[in-house]
Tab-separated table of C-alpha atoms in Angstrom:
chain	number	residue	atom	x	y	z
A	1	UNK	CA	23.051	36.881	-0.732
A	2	UNK	CA	26.423	34.901	-1.031
A	3	UNK	CA	24.798	32.101	1.504
A	4	UNK	CA	20.859	32.235	0.198
A	5	UNK	CA	22.334	31.283	-3.122
A	6	UNK	CA	24.149	27.902	-2.293
A	7	UNK	CA	21.260	26.997	-0.160
A	8	UNK	CA	18.892	27.419	-3.295
A	9	UNK	CA	21.348	25.733	-5.799
A	10	UNK	CA	21.661	23.111	-2.952
A	11	UNK	CA	18.161	22.541	-2.409
A	12	UNK	CA	17.616	22.777	-5.626
A	13	UNK	CA	20.876	20.032	-6.014
A	14	UNK	CA	18.632	17.530	-3.809
A	15	UNK	CA	15.054	18.556	-5.824
A	16	UNK	CA	17.097	16.839	-8.650
A	17	UNK	CA	18.346	13.757	-6.719
A	18	UNK	CA	14.281	13.160	-5.730
A	19	UNK	CA	13.101	13.419	-9.150
A	20	UNK	CA	16.385	11.178	-10.500
A	21	UNK	CA	15.179	8.871	-7.889
A	22	UNK	CA	12.361	8.740	-8.056
A	23	UNK	CA	10.266	5.228	-10.264
A	24	UNK	CA	7.661	7.293	-12.327
A	25	UNK	CA	9.781	8.476	-15.757
A	26	UNK	CA	9.386	11.947	-15.447
A	27	UNK	CA	10.214	14.731	-18.397
A	28	UNK	CA	9.653	18.047	-20.122
A	29	UNK	CA	8.201	18.154	-23.057
A	30	UNK	CA	6.893	20.933	-25.577
A	31	UNK	CA	4.150	21.126	-27.635
A	32	UNK	CA	5.330	19.693	-29.623
A	33	UNK	CA	5.390	16.458	-27.159
A	34	UNK	CA	9.522	17.072	-28.536
A	35	UNK	CA	11.839	16.266	-24.765
A	36	UNK	CA	13.790	18.539	-23.684
A	37	UNK	CA	14.850	17.171	-20.267
A	38	UNK	CA	14.420	13.020	-19.405
A	39	UNK	CA	14.863	11.504	-16.277
A	40	UNK	CA	16.985	8.723	-15.087
A	41	UNK	CA	13.757	6.101	-15.003
A	42	UNK	CA	12.272	7.550	-17.817
A	43	UNK	CA	15.217	5.832	-20.038
A	44	UNK	CA	14.394	1.694	-18.944
A	45	UNK	CA	10.677	2.656	-19.683
A	46	UNK	CA	10.721	3.488	-22.801
A	47	UNK	CA	14.663	0.955	-23.447
A	48	UNK	CA	16.714	4.602	-25.336
A	49	UNK	CA	19.100	6.200	-23.455
A	50	UNK	CA	18.640	9.990	-22.282
A	51	UNK	CA	20.618	12.063	-25.282
A	52	UNK	CA	18.202	9.402	-27.693
A	53	UNK	CA	15.143	10.398	-25.967
A	54	UNK	CA	15.969	14.081	-26.073
A	55	UNK	CA	16.407	13.674	-30.130
A	56	UNK	CA	12.705	11.957	-30.278
A	57	UNK	CA	9.022	13.645	-29.978
A	58	UNK	CA	7.732	11.522	-27.413
A	59	UNK	CA	4.234	11.617	-29.690
A	60	UNK	CA	5.933	8.874	-32.189
A	61	UNK	CA	6.729	5.979	-29.824
A	62	UNK	CA	3.036	5.861	-28.992
A	63	UNK	CA	1.004	3.794	-30.614
A	64	UNK	CA	-2.108	4.901	-33.711
A	65	UNK	CA	-5.064	4.786	-32.338
A	66	UNK	CA	-3.294	6.939	-28.936
A	67	UNK	CA	-1.342	9.607	-30.609
A	68	UNK	CA	-4.439	11.623	-31.331
A	69	UNK	CA	-5.934	11.843	-27.763
A	70	UNK	CA	-3.124	12.286	-26.312
A	71	UNK	CA	-2.349	15.230	-27.961
A	72	UNK	CA	-6.138	16.186	-27.490
A	73	UNK	CA	-5.000	16.279	-23.929
A	74	UNK	CA	-2.205	18.791	-24.173
A	75	UNK	CA	-4.185	21.169	-26.014
A	76	UNK	CA	-7.197	20.481	-23.366
A	77	UNK	CA	-4.199	20.994	-20.564
A	78	UNK	CA	-4.400	24.456	-20.903
A	79	UNK	CA	-7.850	25.317	-20.928
A	80	UNK	CA	-8.383	22.871	-17.900
A	81	UNK	CA	-5.516	22.217	-16.259
A	82	UNK	CA	-7.618	19.239	-13.957
A	83	UNK	CA	-8.176	16.975	-17.197
A	84	UNK	CA	-4.191	15.336	-17.048
A	85	UNK	CA	-4.299	11.398	-17.159
A	86	UNK	CA	-4.446	9.300	-20.174
A	87	UNK	CA	-3.155	5.557	-20.337
A	88	UNK	CA	-1.262	5.580	-23.594
A	89	UNK	CA	0.417	2.095	-25.401
A	90	UNK	CA	3.761	3.325	-26.653
A	91	UNK	CA	6.935	0.997	-28.695
A	92	UNK	CA	9.721	0.512	-26.994
A	93	UNK	CA	13.529	0.677	-28.734
A	94	UNK	CA	13.194	-3.291	-28.879
A	95	UNK	CA	9.696	-3.520	-30.240
A	96	UNK	CA	8.012	-4.605	-27.768
A	97	UNK	CA	4.600	-2.386	-25.987
A	98	UNK	CA	4.246	-1.034	-22.715
A	99	UNK	CA	1.186	-0.098	-21.038
A	100	UNK	CA	1.991	3.659	-19.418
A	101	UNK	CA	-0.154	5.776	-17.885
A	102	UNK	CA	0.296	9.487	-18.665
A	103	UNK	CA	0.279	12.740	-16.458
A	104	UNK	CA	0.870	15.830	-17.804
A	105	UNK	CA	1.070	19.228	-15.965
A	106	UNK	CA	1.023	22.823	-18.277
A	107	UNK	CA	4.187	24.758	-15.953
A	108	UNK	CA	3.717	27.696	-15.399
A	109	UNK	CA	5.827	30.108	-18.111
A	110	UNK	CA	2.377	28.203	-19.936
A	111	UNK	CA	5.241	26.737	-23.210
A	112	UNK	CA	6.217	23.965	-21.501
A	113	UNK	CA	4.684	20.230	-20.451
A	114	UNK	CA	5.596	18.185	-17.500
A	115	UNK	CA	5.435	14.882	-18.335
A	116	UNK	CA	5.096	12.022	-16.185
A	117	UNK	CA	4.955	8.067	-17.244
A	118	UNK	CA	4.195	5.114	-15.088
A	119	UNK	CA	4.728	1.202	-16.317
A	120	UNK	CA	1.369	0.110	-15.963
A	121	UNK	CA	1.738	-2.862	-18.114
A	122	UNK	CA	2.285	-5.891	-15.244
A	123	UNK	CA	-0.980	-3.754	-13.050
A	124	UNK	CA	-2.959	-4.613	-16.014
A	125	UNK	CA	-2.505	-7.866	-15.664
A	126	UNK	CA	-3.110	-8.139	-11.829
A	127	UNK	CA	-5.972	-5.688	-12.419
A	128	UNK	CA	-7.621	-8.973	-14.491
A	129	UNK	CA	-6.631	-10.999	-11.404
A	130	UNK	CA	-8.238	-9.135	-9.545
A	131	UNK	CA	-11.327	-8.538	-11.514
A	132	UNK	CA	-11.530	-12.488	-10.726
A	133	UNK	CA	-10.780	-13.144	-7.386
A	134	UNK	CA	-11.348	-9.780	-5.455
A	135	UNK	CA	-15.490	-8.597	-5.336
A	136	UNK	CA	-16.173	-5.316	-5.509
A	137	UNK	CA	-18.251	-2.605	-6.913
A	138	UNK	CA	-18.440	0.694	-7.655
A	139	UNK	CA	-21.901	3.142	-7.166
A	140	UNK	CA	-22.332	6.763	-7.871
A	141	UNK	CA	-22.859	9.338	-5.050
A	142	UNK	CA	-26.582	8.285	-5.441
A	143	UNK	CA	-26.083	4.140	-4.784
A	144	UNK	CA	-26.115	3.264	-7.790
A	145	UNK	CA	-24.009	0.842	-9.498
A	146	UNK	CA	-21.773	1.216	-11.718
A	147	UNK	CA	-18.756	-1.025	-11.738
A	148	UNK	CA	-19.052	-5.001	-10.733
A	149	UNK	CA	-16.440	-7.321	-10.433
A	150	UNK	CA	-16.712	-10.757	-11.808
A	151	UNK	CA	-16.129	-12.280	-8.566
A	152	UNK	CA	-19.328	-9.977	-7.639
A	153	UNK	CA	-20.892	-11.857	-10.307
A	154	UNK	CA	-19.933	-14.806	-9.585
A	155	UNK	CA	-20.887	-15.187	-6.299
A	156	UNK	CA	-24.400	-12.966	-6.478
A	157	UNK	CA	-25.100	-15.179	-9.369
A	158	UNK	CA	-26.400	-11.341	-11.463
A	159	UNK	CA	-24.684	-10.756	-14.538
A	160	UNK	CA	-23.192	-7.433	-14.975
A	161	UNK	CA	-26.185	-6.078	-16.997
A	162	UNK	CA	-28.314	-7.015	-14.333
A	163	UNK	CA	-26.629	-4.995	-11.843
A	164	UNK	CA	-25.459	-1.646	-13.740
A	165	UNK	CA	-27.348	0.930	-13.067
A	166	UNK	CA	-29.286	-0.912	-10.255
A	167	UNK	CA	-28.860	-0.518	-6.036
A	168	UNK	CA	-27.425	-3.072	-3.848
A	169	UNK	CA	-31.152	-3.683	-2.466
A	170	UNK	CA	-31.411	-6.391	-5.540
A	171	UNK	CA	-29.262	-8.366	-3.440
A	172	UNK	CA	-30.557	-7.314	0.277
A	173	UNK	CA	-31.714	-9.890	2.417
A	174	UNK	CA	-35.143	-9.200	4.122
A	175	UNK	CA	-34.144	-9.784	7.817
A	176	UNK	CA	-30.588	-6.847	6.987
A	177	UNK	CA	-31.774	-3.718	9.657
A	178	UNK	CA	-32.861	-0.415	8.165
A	179	UNK	CA	-29.937	1.334	11.115
A	180	UNK	CA	-27.900	-1.357	9.680
A	181	UNK	CA	-28.220	1.193	6.087
A	182	UNK	CA	-29.390	3.859	7.400
A	183	UNK	CA	-25.713	4.421	9.571
A	184	UNK	CA	-23.910	2.811	6.682
A	185	UNK	CA	-24.642	5.837	4.601
A	186	UNK	CA	-24.573	8.300	7.200
A	187	UNK	CA	-21.645	7.247	7.809
A	188	UNK	CA	-19.889	6.783	3.427
A	189	UNK	CA	-22.283	10.196	2.668
A	190	UNK	CA	-20.303	12.220	5.867
A	191	UNK	CA	-16.511	11.667	3.441
A	192	UNK	CA	-15.618	8.929	5.847
A	193	UNK	CA	-15.060	5.043	5.395
A	194	UNK	CA	-17.705	2.522	6.480
A	195	UNK	CA	-16.816	-1.315	7.944
A	196	UNK	CA	-19.348	-3.536	8.841
A	197	UNK	CA	-20.942	-6.788	7.963
A	198	UNK	CA	-24.245	-7.138	6.053
A	199	UNK	CA	-26.295	-10.079	4.877
A	200	UNK	CA	-27.572	-10.529	1.414
A	201	UNK	CA	-29.265	-13.100	-0.643
A	202	UNK	CA	-28.391	-14.645	-3.787
A	203	UNK	CA	-30.204	-14.130	-7.447
A	204	UNK	CA	-31.372	-17.900	-6.540
A	205	UNK	CA	-32.174	-17.244	-3.197
A	206	UNK	CA	-28.953	-18.470	-0.960
A	207	UNK	CA	-28.226	-16.676	1.593
A	208	UNK	CA	-24.166	-15.289	2.444
A	209	UNK	CA	-22.635	-12.782	4.329
A	210	UNK	CA	-20.369	-10.406	3.084
A	211	UNK	CA	-17.482	-8.379	5.457
A	212	UNK	CA	-17.444	-4.835	3.736
A	213	UNK	CA	-15.412	-1.936	3.522
A	214	UNK	CA	-17.421	0.924	1.864
A	215	UNK	CA	-15.053	4.718	1.513
A	216	UNK	CA	-15.842	7.430	-1.030
A	217	UNK	CA	-14.179	8.609	-4.070
A	218	UNK	CA	-13.515	11.747	-4.952
A	219	UNK	CA	-13.013	13.993	-7.794
A	220	UNK	CA	-9.911	16.531	-7.397
A	221	UNK	CA	-12.083	19.217	-6.716
A	222	UNK	CA	-12.842	17.172	-3.644
A	223	UNK	CA	-16.289	16.763	-4.339
A	224	UNK	CA	-17.417	13.080	-3.416
A	225	UNK	CA	-18.835	11.211	-6.736
A	226	UNK	CA	-19.387	7.821	-5.697
A	227	UNK	CA	-18.081	5.264	-3.541
A	228	UNK	CA	-16.192	2.259	-3.655
A	229	UNK	CA	-17.234	-1.087	-2.159
A	230	UNK	CA	-14.844	-3.814	-1.021
A	231	UNK	CA	-16.506	-7.063	0.462
A	232	UNK	CA	-14.839	-10.756	1.725
A	233	UNK	CA	-16.992	-13.621	1.544
A	234	UNK	CA	-17.697	-14.614	5.583
A	235	UNK	CA	-20.155	-16.804	4.609
A	236	UNK	CA	-18.700	-20.119	5.579
A	237	UNK	CA	-16.574	-18.612	8.707
A	238	UNK	CA	-20.125	-17.915	10.269
A	239	UNK	CA	-21.353	-21.387	9.488
A	240	UNK	CA	-18.264	-23.808	10.800
A	241	UNK	CA	-15.668	-23.467	14.008
A	242	UNK	CA	-13.177	-21.286	13.663
A	243	UNK	CA	-10.514	-24.222	14.432
A	244	UNK	CA	-11.466	-25.923	11.158
A	245	UNK	CA	-11.531	-22.970	9.042
A	246	UNK	CA	-9.007	-23.317	6.423
A	247	UNK	CA	-7.211	-19.577	6.015
A	248	UNK	CA	-5.435	-20.087	2.529
A	249	UNK	CA	-8.342	-18.947	0.786
A	250	UNK	CA	-9.277	-15.724	3.100
A	251	UNK	CA	-5.262	-15.494	2.758
A	252	UNK	CA	-5.388	-15.340	-1.004
A	253	UNK	CA	-7.776	-12.441	-1.543
A	254	UNK	CA	-6.048	-10.524	1.347
A	255	UNK	CA	-3.272	-10.792	-0.999
A	256	UNK	CA	-4.710	-9.656	-3.653
A	257	UNK	CA	-6.287	-6.599	-1.599
A	258	UNK	CA	-2.784	-5.462	-0.645
A	259	UNK	CA	-1.785	-5.453	-4.061
A	260	UNK	CA	-5.065	-2.217	-4.737
A	261	UNK	CA	-4.508	-0.867	-2.027
A	262	UNK	CA	-0.372	-0.601	-3.329
A	263	UNK	CA	-1.586	-0.133	-6.481
A	264	UNK	CA	-4.051	2.987	-4.927
A	265	UNK	CA	-0.817	4.774	-3.459
A	266	UNK	CA	1.202	5.282	-6.235
A	267	UNK	CA	-0.805	7.920	-7.718
A	268	UNK	CA	0.391	10.259	-4.374
A	269	UNK	CA	3.667	9.804	-5.543
A	270	UNK	CA	2.987	11.146	-9.166
A	271	UNK	CA	1.706	13.924	-7.721
A	272	UNK	CA	4.809	14.467	-5.331
A	273	UNK	CA	7.118	14.240	-8.133
A	274	UNK	CA	5.233	16.728	-10.722
A	275	UNK	CA	5.073	19.641	-7.439
A	276	UNK	CA	9.007	17.965	-7.209
A	277	UNK	CA	9.868	18.462	-10.862
A	278	UNK	CA	8.130	22.145	-11.217
A	279	UNK	CA	9.705	23.645	-7.515
A	280	UNK	CA	13.573	22.289	-9.613
A	281	UNK	CA	12.935	24.062	-12.401
A	282	UNK	CA	10.733	27.538	-11.461
A	283	UNK	CA	11.353	27.840	-7.977
A	284	UNK	CA	11.408	31.632	-6.668
A	285	UNK	CA	13.609	32.418	-3.891
A	286	UNK	CA	11.036	32.203	-1.538
A	287	UNK	CA	10.032	31.229	1.651
A	288	UNK	CA	7.958	28.524	1.246
A	289	UNK	CA	10.649	26.687	-0.640
A	290	UNK	CA	12.156	25.390	1.608
A	291	UNK	CA	8.811	24.495	3.800
A	292	UNK	CA	7.134	23.027	0.031
A	293	UNK	CA	10.772	20.349	-0.363
A	294	UNK	CA	10.520	19.309	3.636
A	295	UNK	CA	7.170	18.657	2.714
A	296	UNK	CA	7.920	16.707	-0.674
A	297	UNK	CA	10.897	14.950	1.006
A	298	UNK	CA	9.758	13.836	4.148
A	299	UNK	CA	6.240	12.708	1.338
A	300	UNK	CA	7.868	10.250	-0.811
A	301	UNK	CA	10.267	8.996	1.921
A	302	UNK	CA	6.946	7.617	4.015
A	303	UNK	CA	5.121	6.356	0.629
A	304	UNK	CA	7.869	4.270	-0.485
A	305	UNK	CA	8.199	3.386	2.684
A	306	UNK	CA	4.688	1.260	2.769
A	307	UNK	CA	4.581	1.066	-0.663
A	308	UNK	CA	7.731	-1.437	-0.230
A	309	UNK	CA	5.599	-2.147	2.893
A	310	UNK	CA	2.407	-3.313	1.540
A	311	UNK	CA	4.747	-4.862	-1.382
A	312	UNK	CA	6.926	-7.272	0.820
A	313	UNK	CA	3.377	-9.193	1.724
A	314	UNK	CA	3.267	-10.325	-1.938
A	315	UNK	CA	6.580	-10.635	-3.413
A	316	UNK	CA	7.532	-14.571	-3.759
A	317	UNK	CA	9.513	-16.048	-1.049
A	318	UNK	CA	13.629	-16.646	-2.491
A	319	UNK	CA	14.701	-19.664	-1.185
A	320	UNK	CA	13.876	-21.643	2.118
A	321	UNK	CA	17.483	-21.637	4.530
A	322	UNK	CA	18.076	-23.983	7.468
A	323	UNK	CA	18.724	-21.557	10.573
A	324	UNK	CA	20.504	-22.018	13.428
A	325	UNK	CA	17.641	-20.134	15.756
A	326	UNK	CA	20.143	-19.129	18.694
A	327	UNK	CA	23.207	-17.271	16.236
A	328	UNK	CA	20.668	-15.868	13.924
A	329	UNK	CA	18.777	-14.411	17.434
A	330	UNK	CA	22.678	-13.099	18.270
A	331	UNK	CA	23.171	-11.509	15.079
A	332	UNK	CA	20.236	-9.829	14.966
A	333	UNK	CA	20.273	-8.132	18.711
A	334	UNK	CA	23.652	-6.575	18.565
A	335	UNK	CA	23.143	-3.315	16.954
A	336	UNK	CA	20.343	-2.874	19.733
A	337	UNK	CA	22.486	-3.814	23.025
A	338	UNK	CA	23.889	0.094	23.152
A	339	UNK	CA	20.133	0.428	24.048
A	340	UNK	CA	18.680	-2.143	26.358
A	341	UNK	CA	19.886	-5.451	27.968
A	342	UNK	CA	18.863	-9.225	26.124
A	343	UNK	CA	18.871	-12.222	27.579
A	344	UNK	CA	18.516	-15.130	25.596
A	345	UNK	CA	16.470	-18.831	26.178
A	346	UNK	CA	17.364	-20.672	24.065
A	347	UNK	CA	18.945	-24.269	23.104
A	348	UNK	CA	22.196	-24.856	21.006
A	349	UNK	CA	20.295	-27.145	18.680
A	350	UNK	CA	17.567	-25.621	17.873
A	351	UNK	CA	17.046	-25.911	13.670
A	352	UNK	CA	14.172	-24.445	11.945
A	353	UNK	CA	13.719	-24.784	7.974
A	354	UNK	CA	12.422	-20.770	6.796
A	355	UNK	CA	12.680	-17.914	4.765
A	356	UNK	CA	15.400	-16.276	6.943
A	357	UNK	CA	14.933	-12.305	4.911
A	358	UNK	CA	10.909	-13.057	6.646
A	359	UNK	CA	11.641	-13.780	10.113
A	360	UNK	CA	14.441	-11.064	10.144
A	361	UNK	CA	11.812	-8.275	9.636
A	362	UNK	CA	9.702	-9.787	11.952
A	363	UNK	CA	11.759	-10.087	14.633
A	364	UNK	CA	13.161	-6.480	13.629
A	365	UNK	CA	9.700	-5.042	13.988
A	366	UNK	CA	8.986	-6.876	16.985
A	367	UNK	CA	11.969	-5.348	18.863
A	368	UNK	CA	12.171	-1.986	17.317
A	369	UNK	CA	8.521	-1.633	18.999
A	370	UNK	CA	10.039	-2.497	22.105
A	371	UNK	CA	12.636	0.401	22.272
A	372	UNK	CA	10.955	3.017	21.100
A	373	UNK	CA	7.942	2.051	24.058
A	374	UNK	CA	10.760	1.932	25.844
A	375	UNK	CA	11.673	5.594	24.843
A	376	UNK	CA	8.584	6.869	24.565
A	377	UNK	CA	7.817	5.909	28.826
A	378	UNK	CA	11.490	7.995	29.707
A	379	UNK	CA	13.517	4.623	31.084
A	380	UNK	CA	16.860	5.843	31.551
A	381	UNK	CA	17.852	2.133	33.687
A	382	UNK	CA	16.361	-1.461	33.443
A	383	UNK	CA	15.483	-2.241	30.029
A	384	UNK	CA	15.201	-5.686	28.958
A	385	UNK	CA	14.193	-7.611	25.908
A	386	UNK	CA	14.054	-11.042	27.133
A	387	UNK	CA	14.121	-13.548	24.097
A	388	UNK	CA	12.680	-17.358	25.192
A	389	UNK	CA	13.020	-20.020	22.213
A	390	UNK	CA	11.728	-22.910	22.738
A	391	UNK	CA	11.016	-26.394	20.827
A	392	UNK	CA	7.388	-28.167	21.238
A	393	UNK	CA	7.498	-31.258	18.597
A	394	UNK	CA	6.796	-30.427	14.899
A	395	UNK	CA	7.132	-26.411	15.631
A	396	UNK	CA	9.095	-24.217	18.028
A	397	UNK	CA	7.852	-21.342	20.017
A	398	UNK	CA	9.592	-17.834	20.612
A	399	UNK	CA	8.917	-15.199	22.945
A	400	UNK	CA	10.622	-11.685	22.470
A	401	UNK	CA	9.198	-9.713	26.284
A	402	UNK	CA	9.680	-6.274	26.941
A	403	UNK	CA	8.675	-4.832	30.614
A	404	UNK	CA	8.426	-1.662	28.334
A	405	UNK	CA	5.102	-0.143	30.889
A	406	UNK	CA	2.841	-2.942	28.373
A	407	UNK	CA	-0.038	-1.672	26.196
A	408	UNK	CA	-4.006	-0.618	27.722
A	409	UNK	CA	-6.019	-3.633	27.742
A	410	UNK	CA	-8.827	-1.571	25.315
A	411	UNK	CA	-6.001	-1.743	22.337
A	412	UNK	CA	-4.667	-5.018	22.664
A	413	UNK	CA	-7.692	-6.295	20.987
A	414	UNK	CA	-6.786	-3.844	17.376
A	415	UNK	CA	-2.553	-4.285	17.688
A	416	UNK	CA	-3.490	-5.728	14.443
A	417	UNK	CA	-4.821	-3.914	12.256
A	418	UNK	CA	-4.117	-2.068	10.183
A	419	UNK	CA	-3.134	2.060	11.057
A	420	UNK	CA	-4.113	1.560	14.043
A	421	UNK	CA	-0.718	3.119	16.472
A	422	UNK	CA	-0.161	3.695	19.850
A	423	UNK	CA	2.730	5.812	19.170
A	424	UNK	CA	2.664	9.735	18.391
A	425	UNK	CA	1.444	10.057	14.536
A	426	UNK	CA	4.805	11.054	13.759
A	427	UNK	CA	6.662	8.645	14.501
A	428	UNK	CA	4.462	5.669	12.815
A	429	UNK	CA	1.856	4.811	10.707
A	430	UNK	CA	1.140	1.939	12.689
A	431	UNK	CA	1.424	-0.947	9.704
A	432	UNK	CA	4.442	-2.859	11.146
A	433	UNK	CA	2.697	-5.102	13.431
A	434	UNK	CA	-0.108	-5.841	10.337
A	435	UNK	CA	2.578	-7.110	8.446
A	436	UNK	CA	4.206	-8.979	10.797
A	437	UNK	CA	1.363	-11.087	11.436
A	438	UNK	CA	0.463	-11.433	8.072
A	439	UNK	CA	4.255	-12.301	7.086
A	440	UNK	CA	3.979	-15.186	9.910
A	441	UNK	CA	0.773	-16.556	8.526
A	442	UNK	CA	1.255	-15.733	4.566
A	443	UNK	CA	4.476	-16.894	4.499
A	444	UNK	CA	6.080	-18.353	7.482
A	445	UNK	CA	3.040	-20.565	8.346
A	446	UNK	CA	3.022	-19.851	11.946
A	447	UNK	CA	0.721	-17.997	14.309
A	448	UNK	CA	1.665	-14.199	16.517
A	449	UNK	CA	-0.246	-13.433	20.040
A	450	UNK	CA	0.248	-10.509	22.159
A	451	UNK	CA	-0.523	-10.290	25.653
A	452	UNK	CA	0.535	-7.617	28.485
A	453	UNK	CA	0.594	-8.064	31.759
A	454	UNK	CA	2.666	-6.483	34.299
A	455	UNK	CA	3.970	-3.903	32.367
A	456	UNK	CA	5.365	-6.695	30.722
A	457	UNK	CA	4.416	-7.176	26.844
A	458	UNK	CA	4.426	-10.814	25.321
A	459	UNK	CA	4.669	-10.967	21.320
A	460	UNK	CA	4.421	-15.124	21.211
A	461	UNK	CA	4.952	-16.556	17.893
A	462	UNK	CA	5.054	-20.296	16.688
A	463	UNK	CA	6.748	-21.270	14.023
A	464	UNK	CA	6.944	-24.965	11.558
A	465	UNK	CA	10.368	-26.738	12.333
A	466	UNK	CA	10.502	-27.666	8.278
A	467	UNK	CA	7.938	-25.329	6.526
């Protein structure tokens, strides 16, 4: 029994550590919103120390116009546990306003609430950018438009008042086959995401093409309540030769899209943090506790890693550095030499000016993929990765070649797609090469190509000598 008690205490400490390391502020409040507990993240958000917050009532920090709605939310949450979210504006200790997305959850004792607060001040600014540059629309479950971005209006020539309450048939081109829309609706009604190209017509009768992704929106009961469509204008890409298309606009739109995706992944972390808090305070000595903790820990780690990967694409680069390529490669392969052999073919005098941290990230991702492929194929001997670097005019060509078994022909065209992976599900989510490709193209201004022949895989990267 003593051993079980010690195990329970240890597990409880681990849960508290997860909560304190959460990106979001977490607290326990009573019905008057007085703080009884706060985690480490809540103090920098509001600007007060933990002890100062424990002497405060949360509603006193909320601006007047949001006080009543918040108190009403607390009251309603005692009846309807699904009504949990509200956006409020608070005043920090330094007097500055801060936008918070607040989630409350009634605890099992029915006397206290778990409060989760996320700083969305920057996201409000980001949402304004997305509204201006990302072409998107939302419909109800019957297909009637409920929301469109400014970018959608700019592309189609229609005002929001002309679009709201209408269906997308308002911009549908008469040449678009009925079969396409039948397939579209069959797909999204079944709860799956639909991807495809659609030919449309603007208000002034100009034709335009969009590469479209549509996915269902669910309520907390799991029912489909509507659909979100994200579109890329590909009109010029279809009209011009691909070799003369300027990539910058496309990459900028993708950049904003990644912000959206990253934003959508935050909510699962909020839920996980709330569950963790409730478990730590209300845990009972049963077997399901250890299983729940394992799931929480794995999800927090996986979601946090994925968000950081997405953030790496949109964060500003640091200073460019002068890099001696051979010295960098020799340094990077040291941790991997114990599991595979390396051969380096690179002149001593090859030097480039680039963002070293980005290049290191890509290199590690590729080498780890090679080593994991060797492990999956249970290779014990003759494991080898060859790194070949050549200077060609104003760029270098970097080839990373492994003998790990190659890539199946049906997979080679999908290798850079997000969430595509040849690994077992528990070993990855298929973002490594997708992230690498975008880092190379977006930040390093290079290219990447993968070929596979005779059980070998060659990753060829070209980088400008001066970026």
